């Protein structure tokens, strides 16, 4: 049974209602370990499913192009203020629809087509919108990309500095989607200041860890901070841009009217709720537990002989390199999914295989931490992962099915917000 009940969807559209129910059941029964996913609270679910979806609000609080903003204006102002306080920023814009539009707004604010941007290459752990070749950010701008060292799996700041001095980018991005180590914001700030670039910290993956004090903050180092709101931060699907006062007008103009029309007010309200939750002491406990779980899982996987990029993790994610195994990332991820353990296949740095059939697995602990799992559960999860990968190599579906049952039994005792199991 889904909670809150979706009786109206069931009456109007039983087909979609049944699919939503099945997805809720799936989310309850699986170890969801895709590092960019989580479970939002019922409060966040309620706000994002509210009547605010009926409203148009182009513009900003007090300067809208539509009437009827008596309640939307304070909602957006509260969301902005909470973001500014939590991330210690002069200014926040909470309107970007998601992470890619947030990053595009940064390009619009500070670059013209053909200008140079520097970011981490996607296969090294960066993001599409940090200048990767297939993205508009790599097609319309001159993009120069840094990576990690093959021997350490970590960023080499001599390389970053040399590249910046040679290419003189106007914008430098730090952060990404598959970086298992702490991001050294002061080191990036020093390079950016040497070449006069705007430093943008994309903290989408680690925003919740930063809010909870489990990762250093880019505040005071990056002039601009972009983030999604739905990963470790545990809010609705959305994004924010935070910046210093000097860049506020450029960012606001770029988001609206530069790139977007009306903001999604229901999302804004849900972001406000999530930010309130993220400022509570219990969120700091969650953030530290996410990291403790990832470290415990990394230690257990290493102990079983698996190679981890950079040798381990400082944050919420683990990048497992299967190049030495007789199985690639994709079949391993599919077998794990059948075993009730949901991860995603991913490139590893210097991957000899193609991006759609890469050598790695990306594994994260935010969602299982929200469910209440703790470091003592991690050796068992690592053992199941190992068993499932070994079984996949031998086409042993019986083992995989047995693990899925074990996972279901374990998770039955850990509640999921938005779902009540009724026998
Ligand atoms: N697709 C997101 C992730 O999974 O990391 C980043 O945009």
mmCIF file of N, CA and C and ligand atoms in Angstrom, residues 36 127 177 205 231 362, ligand 1:
data_model
loop_
_atom_site.group_PDB
_atom_site.id
_atom_site.type_symbol
_atom_site.label_atom_id
_atom_site.label_comp_id
_atom_site.label_asym_id
_atom_site.label_seq_id
_atom_site.Cartn_x
_atom_site.Cartn_y
_atom_site.Cartn_z
ATOM 1 N N UNK A 36 23.379 8.947 -6.547
ATOM 2 C CA UNK A 36 22.664 10.211 -6.748
ATOM 3 C C UNK A 36 21.199 10.113 -6.329
ATOM 4 N N UNK A 127 31.062 15.927 -14.964
ATOM 5 C CA UNK A 127 29.667 15.888 -15.414
ATOM 6 C C UNK A 127 29.598 16.352 -16.850
ATOM 7 N N UNK A 177 30.408 13.736 -10.769
ATOM 8 C CA UNK A 177 29.407 12.692 -10.488
ATOM 9 C C UNK A 177 30.007 11.368 -10.021
ATOM 10 N N UNK A 205 26.423 16.243 -5.885
ATOM 11 C CA UNK A 205 26.508 14.958 -5.189
ATOM 12 C C UNK A 205 26.679 15.108 -3.688
ATOM 13 N N UNK A 231 19.848 14.799 -4.277
ATOM 14 C CA UNK A 231 20.795 13.683 -4.060
ATOM 15 C C UNK A 231 21.033 13.547 -2.553
ATOM 16 N N UNK A 362 29.272 2.172 -9.949
ATOM 17 C CA UNK A 362 29.205 3.313 -9.041
ATOM 18 C C UNK A 362 28.202 2.966 -7.943
HETATM 19 N N1 LIG B 1 22.917 11.875 -13.490
HETATM 20 C C1 LIG B 1 23.423 12.373 -12.224
HETATM 21 C C2 LIG B 1 24.102 11.292 -11.462
HETATM 22 O O1 LIG B 1 23.562 10.202 -11.416
HETATM 23 O O2 LIG B 1 25.157 11.504 -10.900
HETATM 24 C C3 LIG B 1 24.264 13.530 -12.439
HETATM 25 O O3 LIG B 1 23.615 14.437 -13.258
#
